[in-house]
Structures are given as C-alpha cells and as structure tokens.
Backbone as JSON, one array per atom type, in Angstrom:
{
  "sequence": "MKRIISIFLISLSLLFLFSTALADESSTSRASNYFSSYGISLSALGSGDFSFTMNCASQGTASQLGVSTYTVYRYDDGSWTYITSGNGSYKYNTSSYALSKTFNGVSGEKYRVKCTFLCTKSDATSESKTYTSRTITAN",
  "N": [[-18.27, 31.42, -109.44], [-16.74, 29.45, -108.17], [-16.09, 27.93, -110.35], [-14.39, 29.62, -111.83], [-12.24, 29.84, -110.07], [-11.44, 27.15, -110.04], [-10.65, 26.8, -112.74], [-8.56, 28.62, -112.81], [-6.75, 27.42, -110.95], [-6.23, 24.97, -112.24], [-5.04, 25.94, -114.58], [-2.79, 27.18, -113.48], [-1.48, 24.94, -112.41], [-0.9, 23.5, -114.78], [0.79, 25.32, -116.04], [2.97, 25.31, -114.26], [3.74, 22.62, -114.54], [4.53, 22.5, -117.3], [6.6, 24.41, -117.31], [8.45, 23.21, -115.64], [9.05, 20.92, -117.11], [10.33, 22.03, -119.3], [12.61, 23.09, -118.27], [16.12, 23.77, -118.16], [18.38, 21.15, -117.99], [21.02, 21.35, -117.42], [22.31, 22.14, -115.11], [22.06, 20.86, -112.01], [20.41, 21.02, -108.97], [21.23, 19.6, -105.92], [20.77, 17.84, -102.85], [23.22, 18.31, -100.57], [26.07, 18.54, -98.44], [28.26, 19.57, -99.53], [28.11, 20.25, -102.36], [26.25, 22.77, -104.05], [25.2, 22.85, -106.56], [25.54, 21.08, -109.7], [26.47, 20.06, -113.01], [26.17, 19.44, -116.61], [26.35, 21.13, -119.65], [25.48, 21.02, -123.09], [26.29, 21.88, -126.47], [25.57, 21.97, -129.87], [27.8, 22.53, -132.52], [28.05, 22.39, -135.26], [29.17, 20.76, -138.31], [29.61, 18.29, -137.14], [30.84, 18.82, -134.75], [30.75, 19.51, -131.22], [30.28, 21.31, -128.15], [30.96, 21.07, -124.66], [30.18, 22.0, -121.37], [31.2, 21.68, -118.14], [30.03, 22.26, -114.98], [30.06, 23.41, -111.59], [29.02, 24.22, -108.25], [29.85, 25.07, -104.93], [28.84, 24.53, -101.48], [29.39, 27.18, -99.8], [32.86, 28.26, -99.45], [35.16, 26.23, -101.1], [38.07, 24.28, -100.53], [39.16, 22.91, -102.63], [37.85, 22.48, -105.83], [36.24, 21.05, -108.59], [36.56, 19.12, -111.68], [37.2, 15.74, -111.76], [37.44, 13.63, -113.71], [36.34, 13.16, -117.13], [34.19, 11.65, -119.57], [33.45, 10.85, -122.92], [30.76, 9.56, -124.73], [29.34, 7.66, -127.45], [26.29, 6.89, -129.1], [25.68, 3.76, -130.25], [24.19, 1.28, -132.14], [22.15, 0.66, -130.21], [23.42, 0.86, -127.73], [25.67, 2.6, -125.45], [28.82, 3.67, -126.43], [32.17, 3.87, -125.44], [34.17, 6.67, -126.22], [36.21, 8.67, -125.79], [38.26, 9.96, -123.1], [39.19, 12.17, -120.42], [41.28, 14.0, -118.1], [40.12, 16.3, -115.74], [40.26, 19.49, -114.21], [41.07, 21.65, -111.44], [39.95, 24.28, -109.23], [41.06, 26.38, -106.6], [40.2, 27.33, -103.25], [37.58, 28.47, -103.74], [34.14, 29.0, -104.81], [32.84, 28.3, -107.08], [33.01, 26.65, -110.29], [33.98, 25.98, -113.64], [34.44, 24.15, -116.63], [35.19, 23.99, -119.98], [35.0, 22.14, -122.99], [35.7, 21.13, -126.37], [34.48, 18.86, -128.78], [35.25, 16.81, -131.53], [33.03, 15.38, -133.35], [30.89, 13.17, -135.26], [28.72, 14.18, -137.73], [25.25, 13.85, -137.22], [25.43, 11.74, -135.44], [24.77, 10.53, -132.1], [25.61, 11.76, -128.89], [26.87, 11.76, -125.5], [28.01, 13.01, -122.32], [29.87, 12.1, -119.48], [30.8, 12.92, -116.21], [32.9, 13.32, -113.31], [32.59, 15.16, -110.48], [34.43, 16.93, -107.95], [34.58, 18.01, -104.62], [36.31, 19.51, -102.07], [36.57, 20.26, -98.69], [37.87, 22.66, -96.28], [38.61, 21.2, -94.05], [39.67, 18.91, -95.05], [37.86, 16.92, -95.73], [35.88, 15.36, -98.25], [33.71, 15.17, -101.14], [32.46, 13.39, -103.92], [30.69, 13.58, -107.0], [29.0, 11.96, -109.57], [27.91, 12.65, -112.82], [25.76, 12.42, -115.61], [25.28, 13.74, -118.78], [22.56, 15.05, -120.79], [21.47, 13.71, -123.96], [22.96, 14.6, -127.06], [22.61, 15.4, -130.5], [24.99, 15.51, -132.91], [25.46, 18.01, -135.35]],
  "CA": [[-17.01, 31.79, -108.82], [-15.97, 28.23, -107.97], [-15.6, 27.51, -111.67], [-13.26, 30.49, -112.17], [-11.13, 29.42, -109.21], [-11.0, 25.85, -110.54], [-9.93, 27.02, -114.0], [-7.31, 29.27, -112.45], [-5.87, 26.44, -110.33], [-5.81, 24.03, -113.28], [-4.1, 26.67, -115.44], [-1.56, 27.36, -112.72], [-0.84, 23.62, -112.35], [-0.35, 23.2, -116.11], [1.93, 26.22, -116.25], [4.08, 24.78, -113.47], [4.14, 21.36, -115.16], [5.27, 22.79, -118.53], [7.85, 25.12, -117.02], [9.37, 22.22, -115.09], [9.47, 20.03, -118.2], [11.18, 22.76, -120.22], [13.78, 23.61, -117.56], [17.43, 23.29, -118.61], [18.92, 20.16, -117.07], [22.47, 21.45, -117.43], [22.81, 22.3, -113.75], [21.09, 20.23, -111.15], [20.58, 21.22, -107.54], [21.16, 18.35, -105.17], [20.98, 17.97, -101.41], [24.58, 17.93, -100.25], [26.8, 19.47, -97.59], [29.42, 20.01, -100.3], [27.71, 20.88, -103.62], [24.94, 23.39, -104.18], [24.73, 22.45, -107.89], [26.52, 20.54, -110.63], [25.83, 19.62, -114.24], [26.88, 19.54, -117.89], [25.55, 21.65, -120.76], [26.01, 20.64, -124.4], [25.87, 22.73, -127.58], [26.02, 21.55, -131.2], [28.52, 23.62, -133.19], [28.05, 22.16, -136.7], [30.22, 19.9, -138.86], [29.83, 17.18, -136.22], [31.46, 19.27, -133.51], [29.91, 20.03, -130.14], [31.02, 21.72, -126.96], [30.3, 20.76, -123.4], [30.68, 22.74, -120.22], [30.94, 21.03, -116.86], [30.08, 23.32, -113.97], [29.57, 23.07, -110.25], [29.13, 25.24, -107.21], [29.94, 24.45, -103.6], [28.19, 25.16, -100.33], [30.48, 27.97, -99.2], [34.15, 28.2, -100.15], [35.81, 24.92, -101.08], [39.53, 24.37, -100.7], [39.41, 22.38, -103.97], [36.57, 22.26, -106.51], [36.42, 20.86, -110.02], [36.22, 17.88, -112.37], [38.26, 14.73, -111.71], [37.53, 13.02, -115.04], [35.16, 13.2, -117.98], [34.18, 10.64, -120.62], [32.51, 11.08, -124.01], [30.18, 8.33, -125.26], [28.51, 7.76, -128.67], [25.25, 5.88, -129.12], [25.86, 2.84, -131.38], [23.45, 0.01, -132.14], [21.38, 0.42, -128.99], [24.16, 1.01, -126.47], [26.62, 3.69, -125.4], [30.2, 3.23, -126.67], [33.23, 4.78, -124.99], [34.92, 7.31, -127.31], [37.44, 9.24, -125.24], [38.13, 10.51, -121.75], [40.26, 13.09, -120.05], [41.32, 14.51, -116.74], [39.66, 17.67, -115.62], [41.15, 20.37, -113.47], [40.48, 22.16, -110.2], [40.24, 25.61, -108.71], [41.3, 26.31, -105.16], [39.59, 28.4, -102.45], [36.55, 29.05, -104.6], [32.81, 28.43, -104.62], [32.27, 27.9, -108.37], [33.99, 26.09, -111.21], [33.47, 25.59, -114.96], [35.44, 23.68, -117.58], [34.6, 23.79, -121.3], [35.75, 21.36, -123.96], [35.09, 20.94, -127.68], [34.71, 17.5, -129.28], [35.06, 16.64, -132.96], [32.22, 14.19, -133.57], [30.41, 12.88, -136.61], [27.39, 14.75, -137.93], [24.16, 12.89, -137.18], [25.63, 10.79, -134.35], [24.32, 10.96, -130.77], [26.68, 11.75, -127.89], [26.63, 12.25, -124.15], [29.24, 13.17, -121.54], [29.76, 11.73, -118.06], [31.95, 13.43, -115.49], [32.91, 13.22, -111.85], [32.94, 16.41, -109.8], [35.02, 16.75, -106.63], [34.59, 19.18, -103.74], [37.04, 19.26, -100.83], [36.46, 21.34, -97.72], [39.12, 23.03, -95.6], [38.98, 20.17, -93.07], [40.16, 17.79, -95.87], [36.81, 15.99, -96.11], [35.48, 15.63, -99.62], [32.6, 14.43, -101.73], [32.45, 13.39, -105.38], [29.39, 13.34, -107.61], [29.07, 11.61, -110.98], [26.75, 13.19, -113.53], [25.72, 12.13, -117.04], [24.53, 14.77, -119.49], [21.51, 14.65, -121.74], [22.01, 13.3, -125.25], [22.98, 15.61, -128.11], [22.91, 14.91, -131.84], [25.93, 16.41, -133.59], [24.95, 18.39, -136.68]],
  "C": [[-16.12, 30.57, -108.6], [-15.36, 27.75, -109.28], [-14.39, 28.34, -112.08], [-12.04, 30.11, -111.34], [-10.57, 28.08, -109.68], [-10.19, 25.98, -111.82], [-8.58, 27.67, -113.72], [-6.32, 28.27, -111.87], [-5.37, 25.4, -111.34], [-4.79, 24.7, -114.2], [-2.75, 26.85, -114.76], [-0.79, 26.04, -112.63], [-0.21, 23.26, -113.68], [0.86, 24.07, -116.41], [3.15, 25.72, -115.5], [4.62, 23.5, -114.09], [4.98, 21.61, -116.41], [6.58, 23.51, -118.26], [8.88, 24.18, -116.43], [9.9, 21.32, -116.18], [10.45, 20.72, -119.14], [12.45, 23.28, -119.56], [15.06, 23.0, -118.11], [18.0, 22.36, -117.57], [20.43, 20.28, -116.95], [23.07, 21.63, -116.03], [21.74, 21.83, -112.79], [21.41, 20.53, -109.69], [20.38, 19.9, -106.84], [21.37, 18.65, -103.69], [22.37, 17.45, -101.08], [25.17, 18.97, -99.31], [28.0, 20.05, -98.33], [29.02, 20.8, -101.55], [26.36, 21.57, -103.48], [24.35, 23.1, -105.55], [25.89, 21.86, -108.68], [25.78, 20.06, -111.87], [26.72, 19.82, -115.45], [25.91, 20.12, -118.9], [26.27, 21.33, -122.07], [25.47, 21.59, -125.46], [26.44, 22.2, -128.88], [26.65, 22.75, -131.9], [28.48, 23.52, -134.71], [29.25, 21.34, -137.12], [30.57, 18.73, -137.94], [30.4, 17.58, -134.87], [30.4, 19.68, -132.48], [30.8, 20.42, -128.98], [30.23, 21.27, -125.75], [30.99, 21.51, -122.28], [30.23, 22.03, -118.96], [31.06, 22.11, -115.79], [29.52, 22.83, -112.65], [29.76, 24.26, -109.32], [29.11, 24.53, -105.87], [29.11, 25.2, -102.58], [29.3, 25.92, -99.6], [31.75, 27.83, -100.02], [34.76, 26.81, -99.98], [37.31, 25.11, -101.2], [39.95, 23.83, -102.06], [38.07, 22.03, -104.6], [36.84, 22.08, -107.99], [35.96, 19.52, -110.53], [37.41, 16.94, -112.3], [38.5, 14.16, -113.1], [36.25, 13.27, -115.81], [35.32, 12.16, -119.08], [33.12, 10.98, -121.64], [32.07, 9.72, -124.54], [29.38, 8.63, -126.52], [27.5, 6.61, -128.63], [25.38, 5.06, -130.39], [25.03, 1.59, -131.18], [22.8, -0.31, -130.8], [22.14, 0.51, -127.68], [25.17, 2.15, -126.59], [28.05, 3.13, -125.48], [31.17, 4.29, -126.2], [33.96, 5.34, -126.21], [36.26, 7.85, -126.81], [37.19, 9.71, -123.81], [39.31, 11.43, -121.48], [40.19, 13.44, -118.58], [40.85, 15.95, -116.75], [40.71, 18.54, -114.96], [40.39, 20.9, -112.26], [40.81, 23.64, -110.02], [40.34, 25.47, -107.2], [40.72, 27.54, -104.47], [38.57, 29.18, -103.27], [35.2, 28.42, -104.28], [32.15, 28.05, -105.94], [33.39, 27.48, -109.32], [33.29, 25.77, -112.53], [34.64, 25.19, -115.85], [34.74, 23.38, -118.89], [35.55, 23.03, -122.2], [34.98, 21.31, -125.27], [35.45, 19.55, -128.17], [34.39, 17.46, -130.76], [34.34, 15.32, -133.19], [31.87, 14.01, -135.03], [28.98, 13.4, -136.7], [26.33, 13.65, -137.96], [24.28, 11.86, -136.07], [25.17, 11.39, -133.02], [25.44, 10.76, -129.77], [26.14, 12.14, -126.52], [27.98, 12.26, -123.42], [28.94, 12.81, -120.09], [30.99, 12.29, -117.36], [31.78, 13.23, -113.99], [33.42, 14.53, -111.28], [33.53, 16.09, -108.43], [34.99, 18.08, -105.88], [35.27, 18.78, -102.43], [36.91, 20.49, -99.94], [37.8, 21.59, -97.04], [39.55, 22.0, -94.55], [39.43, 18.86, -93.74], [39.11, 16.71, -96.13], [36.35, 16.35, -97.51], [34.3, 14.77, -100.04], [32.76, 14.49, -103.24], [31.05, 13.05, -105.86], [29.62, 13.03, -109.08], [27.78, 12.04, -111.65], [26.87, 12.83, -115.01], [24.8, 13.14, -117.72], [23.36, 14.18, -120.27], [22.21, 14.24, -123.03], [21.94, 14.47, -126.24], [23.27, 14.93, -129.44], [23.79, 15.93, -132.52], [25.35, 16.74, -134.96], [26.04, 18.99, -137.53]]
}
C-alpha cells in the first residue's frame, strides 16, 4: 500500500512539474495592488511576419490602463539589437486591455518584444510594469 501511495505522489509531482513547464508565459500573474496580470503573446505568421499581443488586467476598475511603449528586438551575433519601437494606447474606466501589432521580420531571424504597461487608479496613483516576451523565430 505504501508503494502505491509513493508511486501516486511521484506521478502527481511529475504531472505538476510538466504542466507548469508547458504553461503559456504570455500572461503572467504578479503580486500588485494595480495589475492582476500582464504579458505578451507572439505568433509566427509566415514570410518572416509575426504578430504580438500585449495584454493586461487590473485589480478592479482602472481609470487608465494600457501600454505606454513597446520595442521590437532582433537577436544578432549574441546580443539583442533594437529594431523599432512605438507608442501604445490606453483604455479608460476598464479592467482589461489588449493591443495587437504585426511586424514584418525576416524569416529565420529571432525576435522578442518588450513593453511597459501602465495602470492608473481613480485616486491618480499609478504603477508601471515592464515585461519582455519570450523569443520567437520568424518563419
């Protein structure tokens, strides 16, 4: 009986370990009085193009919620090279936000996106969070 319980507990531990490793990192929960989650998801579209969606959610209703800026980087010769950047946008009196963009890259090159999220409460206090996406290879 002890052997069956041990095997069950080991199996359960391995299942938890693999499910955690395979979890999508596009939205990350963080301890904050402002954000309940934020992240970036990337999708290869073909012909070197890829899309990225920056999304966040606030703790309750935010008076302003969104992306201040975003930057696209390409991996060149062992380091990340700035490619382009842009200003995001905001929604008002909301608890969730998403902004999608498409980038024309080069097939076979590696890219990542970094953005800064902003959440402002009704009392005019705010918090910003910077997040860097996983790496994607354009195909």
